Short mmCIF file of C-alpha atoms in Angstrom, two decimals:
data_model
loop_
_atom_site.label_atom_id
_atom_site.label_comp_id
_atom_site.label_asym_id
_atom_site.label_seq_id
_atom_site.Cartn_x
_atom_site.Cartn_y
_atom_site.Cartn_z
CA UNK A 1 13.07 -61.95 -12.23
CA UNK A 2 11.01 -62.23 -9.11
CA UNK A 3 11.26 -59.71 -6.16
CA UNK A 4 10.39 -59.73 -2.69
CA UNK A 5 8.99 -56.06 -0.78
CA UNK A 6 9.31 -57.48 3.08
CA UNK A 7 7.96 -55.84 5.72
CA UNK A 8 6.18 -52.34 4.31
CA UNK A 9 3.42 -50.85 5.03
CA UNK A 10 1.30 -51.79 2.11
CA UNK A 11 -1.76 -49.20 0.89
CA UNK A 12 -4.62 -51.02 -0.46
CA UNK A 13 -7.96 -49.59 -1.43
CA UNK A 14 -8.86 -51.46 1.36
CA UNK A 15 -6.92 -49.71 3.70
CA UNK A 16 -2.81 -49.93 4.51
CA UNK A 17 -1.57 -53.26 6.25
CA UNK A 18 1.98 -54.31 7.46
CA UNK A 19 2.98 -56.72 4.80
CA UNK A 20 4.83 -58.40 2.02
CA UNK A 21 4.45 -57.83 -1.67
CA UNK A 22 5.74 -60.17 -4.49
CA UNK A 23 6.63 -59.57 -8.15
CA UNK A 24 7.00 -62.42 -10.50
CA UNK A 25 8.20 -60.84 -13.88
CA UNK A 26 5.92 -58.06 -15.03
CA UNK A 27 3.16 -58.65 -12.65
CA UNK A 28 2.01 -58.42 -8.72
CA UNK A 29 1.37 -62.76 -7.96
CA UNK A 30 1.55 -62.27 -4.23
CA UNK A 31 0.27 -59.55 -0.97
CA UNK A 32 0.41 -60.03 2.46
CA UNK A 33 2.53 -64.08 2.40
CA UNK A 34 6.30 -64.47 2.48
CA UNK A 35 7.13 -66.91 -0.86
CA UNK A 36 10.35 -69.03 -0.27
CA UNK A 37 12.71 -67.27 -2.00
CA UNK A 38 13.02 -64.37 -4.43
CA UNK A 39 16.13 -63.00 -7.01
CA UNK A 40 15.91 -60.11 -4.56
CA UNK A 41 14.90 -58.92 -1.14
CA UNK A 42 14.10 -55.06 -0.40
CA UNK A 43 13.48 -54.31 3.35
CA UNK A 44 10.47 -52.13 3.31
CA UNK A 45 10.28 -51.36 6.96
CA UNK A 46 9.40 -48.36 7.86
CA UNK A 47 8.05 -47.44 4.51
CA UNK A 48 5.30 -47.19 2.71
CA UNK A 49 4.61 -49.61 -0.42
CA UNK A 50 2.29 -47.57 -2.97
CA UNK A 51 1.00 -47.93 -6.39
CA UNK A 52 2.94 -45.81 -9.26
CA UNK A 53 1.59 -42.54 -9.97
CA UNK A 54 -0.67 -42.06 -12.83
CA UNK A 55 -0.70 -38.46 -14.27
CA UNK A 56 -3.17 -37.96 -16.74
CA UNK A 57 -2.48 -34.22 -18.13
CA UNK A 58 0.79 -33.53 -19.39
CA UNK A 59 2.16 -31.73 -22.29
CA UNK A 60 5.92 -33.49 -23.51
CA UNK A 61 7.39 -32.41 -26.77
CA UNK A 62 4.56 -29.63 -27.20
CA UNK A 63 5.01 -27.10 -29.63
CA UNK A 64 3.11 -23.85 -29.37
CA UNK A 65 3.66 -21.21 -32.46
CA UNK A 66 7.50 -21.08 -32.64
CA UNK A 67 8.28 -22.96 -28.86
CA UNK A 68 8.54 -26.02 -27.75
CA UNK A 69 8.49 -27.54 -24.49
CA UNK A 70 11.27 -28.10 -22.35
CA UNK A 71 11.05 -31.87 -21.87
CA UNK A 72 10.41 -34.57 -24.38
CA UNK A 73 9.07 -38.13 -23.81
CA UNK A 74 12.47 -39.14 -22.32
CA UNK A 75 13.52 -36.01 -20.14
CA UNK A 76 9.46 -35.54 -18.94
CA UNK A 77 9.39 -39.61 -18.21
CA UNK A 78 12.89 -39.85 -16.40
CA UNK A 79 12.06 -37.01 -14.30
CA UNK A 80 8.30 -38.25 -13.29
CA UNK A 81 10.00 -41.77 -12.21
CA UNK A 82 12.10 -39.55 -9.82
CA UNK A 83 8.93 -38.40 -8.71
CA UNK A 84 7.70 -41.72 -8.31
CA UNK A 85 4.90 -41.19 -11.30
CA UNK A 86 5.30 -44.65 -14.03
CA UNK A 87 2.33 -44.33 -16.30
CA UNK A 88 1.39 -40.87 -17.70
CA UNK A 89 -1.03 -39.96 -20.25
CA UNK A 90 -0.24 -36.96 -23.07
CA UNK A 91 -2.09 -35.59 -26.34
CA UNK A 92 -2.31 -36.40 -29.39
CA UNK A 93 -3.76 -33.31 -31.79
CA UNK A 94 -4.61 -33.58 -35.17
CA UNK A 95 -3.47 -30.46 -37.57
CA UNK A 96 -5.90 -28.65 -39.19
CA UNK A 97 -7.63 -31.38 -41.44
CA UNK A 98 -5.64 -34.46 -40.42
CA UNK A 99 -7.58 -37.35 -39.54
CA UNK A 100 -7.36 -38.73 -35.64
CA UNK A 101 -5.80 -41.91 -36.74
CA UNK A 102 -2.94 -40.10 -38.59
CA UNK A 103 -2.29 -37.76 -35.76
CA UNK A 104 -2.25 -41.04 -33.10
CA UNK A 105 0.31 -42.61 -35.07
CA UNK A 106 2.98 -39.69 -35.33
CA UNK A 107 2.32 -38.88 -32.06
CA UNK A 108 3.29 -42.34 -31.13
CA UNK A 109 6.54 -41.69 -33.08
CA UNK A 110 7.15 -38.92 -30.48
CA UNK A 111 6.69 -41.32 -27.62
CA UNK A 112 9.03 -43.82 -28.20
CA UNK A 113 11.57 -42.99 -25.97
CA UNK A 114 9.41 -43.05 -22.66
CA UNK A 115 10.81 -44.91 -20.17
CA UNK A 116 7.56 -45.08 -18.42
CA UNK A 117 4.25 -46.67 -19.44
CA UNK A 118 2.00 -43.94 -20.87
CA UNK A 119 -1.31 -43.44 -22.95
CA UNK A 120 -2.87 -40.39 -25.10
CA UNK A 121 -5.98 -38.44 -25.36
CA UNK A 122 -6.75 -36.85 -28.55
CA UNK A 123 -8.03 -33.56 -29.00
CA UNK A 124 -10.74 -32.14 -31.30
CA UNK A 125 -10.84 -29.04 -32.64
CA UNK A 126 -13.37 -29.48 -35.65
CA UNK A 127 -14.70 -33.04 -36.25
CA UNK A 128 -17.83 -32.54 -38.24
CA UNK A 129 -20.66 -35.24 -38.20
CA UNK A 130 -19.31 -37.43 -41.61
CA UNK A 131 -15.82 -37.94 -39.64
CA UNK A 132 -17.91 -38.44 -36.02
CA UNK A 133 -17.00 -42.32 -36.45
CA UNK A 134 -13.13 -41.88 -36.14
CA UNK A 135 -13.89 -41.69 -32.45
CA UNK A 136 -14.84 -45.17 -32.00
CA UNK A 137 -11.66 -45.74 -34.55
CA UNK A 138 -9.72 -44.46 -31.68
CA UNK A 139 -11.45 -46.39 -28.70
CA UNK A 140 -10.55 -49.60 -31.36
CA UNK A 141 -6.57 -48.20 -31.45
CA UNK A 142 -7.01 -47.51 -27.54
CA UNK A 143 -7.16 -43.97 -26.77
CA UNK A 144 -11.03 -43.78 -24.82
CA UNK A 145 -10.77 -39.89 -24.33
CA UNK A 146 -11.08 -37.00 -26.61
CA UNK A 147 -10.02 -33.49 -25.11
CA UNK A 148 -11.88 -30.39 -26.24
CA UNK A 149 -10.93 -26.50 -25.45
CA UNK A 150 -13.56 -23.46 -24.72
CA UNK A 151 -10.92 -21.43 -25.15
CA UNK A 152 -7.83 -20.58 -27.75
CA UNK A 153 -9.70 -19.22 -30.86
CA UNK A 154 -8.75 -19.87 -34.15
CA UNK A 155 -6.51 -22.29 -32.65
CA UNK A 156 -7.99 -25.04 -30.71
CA UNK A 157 -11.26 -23.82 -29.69
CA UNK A 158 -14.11 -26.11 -30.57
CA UNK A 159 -17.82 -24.57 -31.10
CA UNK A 160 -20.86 -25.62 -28.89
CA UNK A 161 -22.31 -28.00 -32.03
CA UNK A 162 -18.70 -29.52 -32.12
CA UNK A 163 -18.54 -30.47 -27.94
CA UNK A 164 -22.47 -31.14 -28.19
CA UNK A 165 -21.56 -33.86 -31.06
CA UNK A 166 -18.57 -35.44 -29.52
CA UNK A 167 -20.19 -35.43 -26.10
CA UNK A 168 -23.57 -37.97 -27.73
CA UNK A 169 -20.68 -39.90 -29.79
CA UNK A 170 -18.75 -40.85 -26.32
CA UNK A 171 -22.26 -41.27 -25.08
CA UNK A 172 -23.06 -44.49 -27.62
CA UNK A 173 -19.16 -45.73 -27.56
CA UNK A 174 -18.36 -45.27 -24.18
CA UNK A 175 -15.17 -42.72 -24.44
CA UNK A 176 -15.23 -39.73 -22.15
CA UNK A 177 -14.78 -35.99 -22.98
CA UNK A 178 -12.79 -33.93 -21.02
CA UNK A 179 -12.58 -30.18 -21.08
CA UNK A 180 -10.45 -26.70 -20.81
CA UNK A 181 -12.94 -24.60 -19.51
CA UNK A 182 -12.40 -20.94 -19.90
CA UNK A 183 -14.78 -18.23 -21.69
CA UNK A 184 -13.20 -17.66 -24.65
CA UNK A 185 -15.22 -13.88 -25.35
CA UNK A 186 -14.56 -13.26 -21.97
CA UNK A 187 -11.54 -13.35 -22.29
CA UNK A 188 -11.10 -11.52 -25.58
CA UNK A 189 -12.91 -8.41 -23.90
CA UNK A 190 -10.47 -8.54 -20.62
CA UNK A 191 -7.28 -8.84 -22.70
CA UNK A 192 -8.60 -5.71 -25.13
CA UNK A 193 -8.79 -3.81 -22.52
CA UNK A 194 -5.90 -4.24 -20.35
CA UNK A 195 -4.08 -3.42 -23.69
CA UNK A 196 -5.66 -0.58 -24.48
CA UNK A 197 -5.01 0.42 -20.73
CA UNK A 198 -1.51 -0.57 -21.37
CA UNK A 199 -1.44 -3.41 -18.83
CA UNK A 200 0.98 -5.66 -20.66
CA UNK A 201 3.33 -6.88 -18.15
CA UNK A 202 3.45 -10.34 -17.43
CA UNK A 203 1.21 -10.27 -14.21
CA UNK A 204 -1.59 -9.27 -16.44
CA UNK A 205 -2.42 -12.56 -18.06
CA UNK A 206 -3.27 -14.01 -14.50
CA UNK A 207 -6.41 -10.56 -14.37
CA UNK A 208 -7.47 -11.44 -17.74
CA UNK A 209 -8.68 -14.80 -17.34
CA UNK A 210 -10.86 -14.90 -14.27
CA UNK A 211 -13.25 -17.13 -12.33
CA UNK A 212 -16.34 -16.05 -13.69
CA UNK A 213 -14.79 -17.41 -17.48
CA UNK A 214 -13.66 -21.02 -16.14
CA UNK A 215 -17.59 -21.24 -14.25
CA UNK A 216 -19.44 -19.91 -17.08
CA UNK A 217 -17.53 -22.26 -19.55
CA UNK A 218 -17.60 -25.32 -17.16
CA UNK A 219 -21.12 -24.74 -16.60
CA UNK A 220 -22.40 -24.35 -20.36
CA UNK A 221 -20.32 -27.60 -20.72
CA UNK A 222 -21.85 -29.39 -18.04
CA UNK A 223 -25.30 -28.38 -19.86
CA UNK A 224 -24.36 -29.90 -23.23
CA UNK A 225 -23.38 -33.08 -21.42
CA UNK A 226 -26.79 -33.08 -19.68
CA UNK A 227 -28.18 -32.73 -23.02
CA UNK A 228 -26.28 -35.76 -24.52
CA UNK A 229 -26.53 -37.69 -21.53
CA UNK A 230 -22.87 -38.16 -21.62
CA UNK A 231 -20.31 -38.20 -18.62
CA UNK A 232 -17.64 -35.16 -18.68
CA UNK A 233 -14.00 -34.33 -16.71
CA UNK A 234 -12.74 -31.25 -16.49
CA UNK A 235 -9.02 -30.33 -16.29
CA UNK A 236 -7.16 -28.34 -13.90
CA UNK A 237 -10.18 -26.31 -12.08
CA UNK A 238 -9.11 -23.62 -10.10
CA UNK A 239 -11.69 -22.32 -8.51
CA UNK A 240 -14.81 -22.17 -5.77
CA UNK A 241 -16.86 -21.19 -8.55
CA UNK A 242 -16.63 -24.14 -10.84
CA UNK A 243 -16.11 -26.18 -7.31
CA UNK A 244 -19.88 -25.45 -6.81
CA UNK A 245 -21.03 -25.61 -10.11
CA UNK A 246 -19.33 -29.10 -10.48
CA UNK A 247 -20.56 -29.85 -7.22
CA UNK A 248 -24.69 -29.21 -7.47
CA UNK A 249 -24.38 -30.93 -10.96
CA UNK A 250 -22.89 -34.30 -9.38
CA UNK A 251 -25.93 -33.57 -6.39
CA UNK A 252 -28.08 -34.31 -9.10
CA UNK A 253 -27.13 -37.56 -10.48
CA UNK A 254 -25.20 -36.66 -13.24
CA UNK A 255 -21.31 -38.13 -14.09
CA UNK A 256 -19.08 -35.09 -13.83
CA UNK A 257 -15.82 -35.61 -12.85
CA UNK A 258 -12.98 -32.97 -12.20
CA UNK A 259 -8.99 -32.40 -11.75
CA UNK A 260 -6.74 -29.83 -10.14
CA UNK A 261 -3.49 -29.19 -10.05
CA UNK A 262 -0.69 -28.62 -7.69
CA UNK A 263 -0.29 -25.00 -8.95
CA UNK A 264 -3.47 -23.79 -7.90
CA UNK A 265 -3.03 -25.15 -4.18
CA UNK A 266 -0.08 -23.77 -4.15
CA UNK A 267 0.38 -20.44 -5.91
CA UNK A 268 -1.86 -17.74 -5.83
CA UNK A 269 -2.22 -14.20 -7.18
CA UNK A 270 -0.11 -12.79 -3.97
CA UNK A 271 3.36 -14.35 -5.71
CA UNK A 272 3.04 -11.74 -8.31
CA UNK A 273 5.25 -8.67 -8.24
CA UNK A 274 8.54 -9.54 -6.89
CA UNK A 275 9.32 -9.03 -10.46
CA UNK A 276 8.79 -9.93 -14.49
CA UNK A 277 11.26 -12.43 -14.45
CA UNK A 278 9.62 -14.32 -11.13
CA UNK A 279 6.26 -13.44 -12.65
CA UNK A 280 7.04 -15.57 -15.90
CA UNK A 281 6.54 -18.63 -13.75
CA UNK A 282 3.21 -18.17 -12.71
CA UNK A 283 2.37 -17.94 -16.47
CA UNK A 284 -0.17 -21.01 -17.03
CA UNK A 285 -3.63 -21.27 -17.96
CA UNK A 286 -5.85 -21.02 -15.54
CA UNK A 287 -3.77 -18.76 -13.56
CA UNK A 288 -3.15 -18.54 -10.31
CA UNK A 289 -6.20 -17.48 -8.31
CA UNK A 290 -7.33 -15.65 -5.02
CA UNK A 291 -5.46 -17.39 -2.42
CA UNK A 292 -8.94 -18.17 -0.27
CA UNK A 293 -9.25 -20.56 -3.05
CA UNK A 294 -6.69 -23.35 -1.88
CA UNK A 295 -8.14 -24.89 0.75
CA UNK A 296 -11.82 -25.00 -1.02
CA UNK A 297 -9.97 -26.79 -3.65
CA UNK A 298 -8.20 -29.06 -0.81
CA UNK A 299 -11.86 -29.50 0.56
CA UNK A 300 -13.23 -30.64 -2.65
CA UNK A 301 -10.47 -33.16 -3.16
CA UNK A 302 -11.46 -34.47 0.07
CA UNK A 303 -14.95 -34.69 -0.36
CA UNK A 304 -14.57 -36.37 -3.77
CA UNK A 305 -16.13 -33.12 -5.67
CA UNK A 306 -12.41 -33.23 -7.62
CA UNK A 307 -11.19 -36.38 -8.05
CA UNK A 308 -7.50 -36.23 -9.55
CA UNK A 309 -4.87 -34.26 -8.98
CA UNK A 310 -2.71 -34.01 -12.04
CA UNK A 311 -0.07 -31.85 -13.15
CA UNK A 312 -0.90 -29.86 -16.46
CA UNK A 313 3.04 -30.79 -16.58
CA UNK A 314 4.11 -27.84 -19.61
CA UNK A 315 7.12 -26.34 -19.04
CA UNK A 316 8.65 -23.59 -21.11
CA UNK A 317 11.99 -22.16 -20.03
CA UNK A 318 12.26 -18.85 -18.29
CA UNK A 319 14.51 -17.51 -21.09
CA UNK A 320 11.89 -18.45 -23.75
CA UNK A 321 9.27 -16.93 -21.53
CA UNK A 322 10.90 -13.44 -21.21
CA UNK A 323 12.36 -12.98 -24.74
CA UNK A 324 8.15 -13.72 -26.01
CA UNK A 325 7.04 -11.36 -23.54
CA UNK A 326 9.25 -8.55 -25.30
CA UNK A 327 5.89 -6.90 -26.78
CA UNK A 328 2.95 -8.04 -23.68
CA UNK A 329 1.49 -10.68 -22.15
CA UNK A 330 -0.54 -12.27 -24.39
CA UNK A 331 2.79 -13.57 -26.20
CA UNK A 332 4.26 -15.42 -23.26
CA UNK A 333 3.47 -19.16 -23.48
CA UNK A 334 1.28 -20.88 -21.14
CA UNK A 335 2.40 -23.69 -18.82
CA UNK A 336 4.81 -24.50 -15.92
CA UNK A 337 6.51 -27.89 -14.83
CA UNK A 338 5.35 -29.92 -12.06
CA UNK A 339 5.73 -33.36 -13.37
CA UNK A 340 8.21 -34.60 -10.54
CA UNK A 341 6.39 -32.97 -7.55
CA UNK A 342 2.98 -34.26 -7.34
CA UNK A 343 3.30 -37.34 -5.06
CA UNK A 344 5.54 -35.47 -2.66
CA UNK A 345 3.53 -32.13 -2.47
CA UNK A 346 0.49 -33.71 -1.84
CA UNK A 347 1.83 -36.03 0.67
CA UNK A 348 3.54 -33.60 2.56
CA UNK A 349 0.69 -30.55 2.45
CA UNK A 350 -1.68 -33.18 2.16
CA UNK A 351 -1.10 -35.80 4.26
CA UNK A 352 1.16 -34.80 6.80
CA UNK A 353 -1.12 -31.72 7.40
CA UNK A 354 -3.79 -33.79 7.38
CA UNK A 355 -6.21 -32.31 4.81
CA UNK A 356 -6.10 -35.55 3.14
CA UNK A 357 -5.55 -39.71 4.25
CA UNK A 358 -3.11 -41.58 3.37
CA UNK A 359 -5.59 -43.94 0.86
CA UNK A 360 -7.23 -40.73 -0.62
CA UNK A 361 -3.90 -39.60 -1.23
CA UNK A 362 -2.84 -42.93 -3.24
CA UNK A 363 -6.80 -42.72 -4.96
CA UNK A 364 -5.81 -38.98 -6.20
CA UNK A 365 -2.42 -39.69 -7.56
CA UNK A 366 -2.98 -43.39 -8.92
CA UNK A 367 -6.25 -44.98 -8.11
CA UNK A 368 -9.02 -42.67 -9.62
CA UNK A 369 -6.63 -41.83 -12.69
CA UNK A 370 -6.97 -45.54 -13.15
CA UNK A 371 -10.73 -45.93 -12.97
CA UNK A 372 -11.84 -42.72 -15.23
CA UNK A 373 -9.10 -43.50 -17.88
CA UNK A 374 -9.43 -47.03 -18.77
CA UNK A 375 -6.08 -48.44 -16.81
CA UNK A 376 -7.72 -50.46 -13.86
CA UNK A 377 -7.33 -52.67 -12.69
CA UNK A 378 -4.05 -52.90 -14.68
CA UNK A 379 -2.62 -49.92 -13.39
CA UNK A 380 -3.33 -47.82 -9.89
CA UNK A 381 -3.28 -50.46 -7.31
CA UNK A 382 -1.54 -53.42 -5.67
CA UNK A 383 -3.78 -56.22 -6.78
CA UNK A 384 -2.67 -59.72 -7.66
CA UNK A 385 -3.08 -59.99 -11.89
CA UNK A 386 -2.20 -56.03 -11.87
CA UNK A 387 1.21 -54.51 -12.94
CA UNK A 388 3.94 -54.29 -11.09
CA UNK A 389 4.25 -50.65 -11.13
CA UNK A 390 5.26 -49.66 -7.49
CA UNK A 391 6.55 -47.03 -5.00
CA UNK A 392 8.55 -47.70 -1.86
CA UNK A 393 7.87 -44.21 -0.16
CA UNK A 394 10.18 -43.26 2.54
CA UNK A 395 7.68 -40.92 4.86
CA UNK A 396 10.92 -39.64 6.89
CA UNK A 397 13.03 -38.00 4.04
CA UNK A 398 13.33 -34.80 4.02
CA UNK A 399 14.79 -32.24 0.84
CA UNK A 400 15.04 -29.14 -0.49
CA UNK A 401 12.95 -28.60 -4.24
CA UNK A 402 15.51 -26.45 -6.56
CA UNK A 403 15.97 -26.27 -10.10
CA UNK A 404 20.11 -27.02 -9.40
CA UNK A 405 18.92 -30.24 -8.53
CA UNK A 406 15.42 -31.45 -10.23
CA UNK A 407 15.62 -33.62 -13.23
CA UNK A 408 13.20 -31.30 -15.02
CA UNK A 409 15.12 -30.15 -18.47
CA UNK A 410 13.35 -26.39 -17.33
CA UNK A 411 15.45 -23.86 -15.16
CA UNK A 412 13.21 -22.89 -12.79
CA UNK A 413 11.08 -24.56 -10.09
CA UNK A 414 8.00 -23.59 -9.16
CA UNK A 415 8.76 -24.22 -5.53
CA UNK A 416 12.25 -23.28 -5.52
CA UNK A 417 13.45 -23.39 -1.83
CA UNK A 418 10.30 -25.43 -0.75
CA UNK A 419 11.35 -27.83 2.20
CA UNK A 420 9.15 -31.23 2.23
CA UNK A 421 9.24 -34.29 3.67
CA UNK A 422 8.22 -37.94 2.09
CA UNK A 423 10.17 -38.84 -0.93
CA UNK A 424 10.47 -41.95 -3.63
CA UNK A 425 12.86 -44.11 -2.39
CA UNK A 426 12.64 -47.12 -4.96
CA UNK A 427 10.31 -47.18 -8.19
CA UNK A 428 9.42 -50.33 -9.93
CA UNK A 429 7.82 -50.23 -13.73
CA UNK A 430 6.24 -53.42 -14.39
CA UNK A 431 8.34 -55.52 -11.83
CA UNK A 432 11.83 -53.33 -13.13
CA UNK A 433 13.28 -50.97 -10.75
CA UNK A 434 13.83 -47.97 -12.76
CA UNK A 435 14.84 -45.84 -9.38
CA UNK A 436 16.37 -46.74 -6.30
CA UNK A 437 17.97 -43.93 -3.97
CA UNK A 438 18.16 -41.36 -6.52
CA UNK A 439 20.55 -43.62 -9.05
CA UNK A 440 17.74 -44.04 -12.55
CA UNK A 441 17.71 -47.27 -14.20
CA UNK A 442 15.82 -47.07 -17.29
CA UNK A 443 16.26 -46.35 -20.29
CA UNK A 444 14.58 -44.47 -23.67
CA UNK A 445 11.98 -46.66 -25.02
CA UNK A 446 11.29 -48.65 -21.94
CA UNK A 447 7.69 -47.84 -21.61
CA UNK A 448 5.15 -49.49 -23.26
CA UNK A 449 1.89 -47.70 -24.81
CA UNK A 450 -0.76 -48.61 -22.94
CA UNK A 451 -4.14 -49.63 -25.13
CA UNK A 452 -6.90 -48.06 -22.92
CA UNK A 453 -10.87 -49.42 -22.41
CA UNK A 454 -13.93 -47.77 -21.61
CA UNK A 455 -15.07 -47.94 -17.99
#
């Protein structure tokens, strides 16, 4: 089927130009000429025509002790097309002793019902030096990145030796580490002693994981990758101190490259204590911060310190939240959903408040995801050769975020009530409109995995 976009404002990494866009099957074969005729004709005028969103951090059919995540590969997918999002890129974590391959390919049982293109990073919690070569294995099977924590002993925390390794492996085979960065000991200290002090309500996890343990851990980190002369990304920073850290490192010469989220430009420490149940949403890890933090994190996405926003998308039902809290905080599992919001959050605070352009909005969301994980030029711009994944943005539309209407299997919003303007009008997956004034098109299983190469 061929398709015609007409008349949109078209955002290039070159810069946006009034134009016309044409899709022949699967694949972009035409910008900025009118063919002779198409199957169908959209009228992009007075829109903007955008590359699909690319979210690289999010957590679908996650199970963490005895919960699981609200949305699954089809809910989480559906509802990031909505968003305008059509490639994502999950986990895939190996149980204690299982080898990488094994946990790829059940992982990619889970995945099957996507309906939008996605990849996986695996994570490492122990990989000693004899099983070091299942790395490449991966980069053969496609997945280029290899996700280690700092934090979550006994569970997923890898030791210094264990980063240090991985970090020269990716060096010689060209995958990337990326990292949770939070002091695991300091952690331990600040949550023994808000227990003994009997601090246990819910508020209390955000005070016992501060700044200081995300800065110390990105910067020991950053110091193992020197040592390996390996590049590094770090996931969901949160804060002016790792901002700075990140930021003198990439001063001199080395590859470092960085995330954030929408929940830490958006929430801060101040929306605690309406009460426990309201707290329960700001339950993720990092947690919210200092509010003075927002718009150094905004500054750093500007200035190309951060390169990605993402959306840590993990989202754990309010109920489930408040019957694990029953004993303190430290039961209450981590995450919140955001999966549906990005595009439209950081147009609208972005954008049309002009912290951001319109291209480094598109590079945040799409482009740079592209470039650091192996999907470009494939995915995360409107190239000829590249897929036909593609956004018709209306700028003008203006809604209401709620939970009563959000396609989110999770009853609650993080930005319940929030009023923002610049929406997803039509999305196309690979030349297939899966979206098109709020009516969803797709189906389970329409999304391919996506085979990713080092950059």
């Amino acid at each position: 089927m061929s398709l015609l976009i007409s008349n949109g404002t078209i955002i290039t990494e070159k810069g946006p130009f009034a134009g016309n866009l044409f899709i022949d099957g699967e694949k972009i074969s035409a910008i900025g000429t009118t063919p002779q005729s198409a199957d169908r004709i959209i009228d992009a005028t007075g829109k903007l025509v955008i590359p699909g969103g690319i979210d690289v951090h999010t957590h679908l059919n996650l199970k963490v002790g005895s919960n699981i995540t609200a949305d699954d590969f089809y809910s989480g997918t559906r509802a990031a097309a909505f968003g305008g999002t059509t490639t994502i890129i999950d986990f895939a974590q190996p149980e204690k002793g299982e080898s990488l391959r094994d946990a790829f390919e059940k992982r990619l049982v889970d995945a099957k019902k996507s309906v939008v293109d996605y990849g996986l990073h695996m994570v490492i919690v122990n990989l000693p030096d004899d099983r070091l070569e299942e790395t490449d294995e991966m980069l053969t099977a496609g997945i280029t990145t290899f996700k280690l924590f700092t934090a979550y002993p006994n569970r997923l925390m890898a030791d210094d030796e264990t980063i240090f390794n991985v970090l020269r492996q990716t060096k010689r085979n060209g995958g990337l580490v990326i990292t949770h960065a939070e002091d695991a000991s300091m952690i331990d200290a600040s949550v023994k002693q808000l227990l003994a002090d009997g601090k246990i309500e819910p508020k209390y996890h955000a005070y016992s994981r501060s700044t200081t343990s995300e800065a110390r851990a990105v910067k020991r980190v950053i110091n193992l990758a020197k040592k390996a002369s390996a590049p590094v990304y770090f996931v969901h920073i949160s804060c002016s101190d790792s901002i700075e850290i990140i930021k003198q490192a990439q001063a001199e010469g080395y590859k470092v490259y960085a995330e954030t989220c929408p929940q830490y430009l958006f929430t801060s420490l101040d929306d605690f204590g309406k009460d426990e149940i309201t707290d329960l949403k700001y339950i993720f890890t990092p947690p919210p911060r200092d509010k003075a933090n927002q718009e150094l994190l905004w500054q750093a996405l500007n200035d190309n310190t951060l390169q990605v926003v993402s959306t840590d998308h993990c989202p754990f039902n309010l109920t489930t939240k408040k019957e694990a809290a029953q004993n303190n905080f430290t039961a209450i599992p981590n995450g919140t959903p955001g999966i549906e919001h990005r595009l439209e959050l950081i147009y609208h605070f972005g954008v049309l408040q002009k912290r951001i352009s319109l291209n480094r909005w598109v590079e945040l969301c799409s482009t740079n995801p592209a470039k650091l994980f192996g999907l470009y030029p494939r995915k995360g711009s409107l190239n000829v050769g590249s897929d036909a994944d593609i956004v018709i943005w209306n700028p003008e539309t203006k809604r209401t975020i709620s939970a009563s209407t959000h396609h989110m299997q999770v009853d609650h919003s993080l930005y319940e009530g929030w009023e923002i303007q610049g929406q997803a009008e039509t999305v196309i997956s690979r030349g297939k409109i899966i979206v098109e004034n709020g009516i969803f098109h797709a189906s389970a299983g329409q999304g391919k995995f996506l085979k990713r190469f080092p950059q």
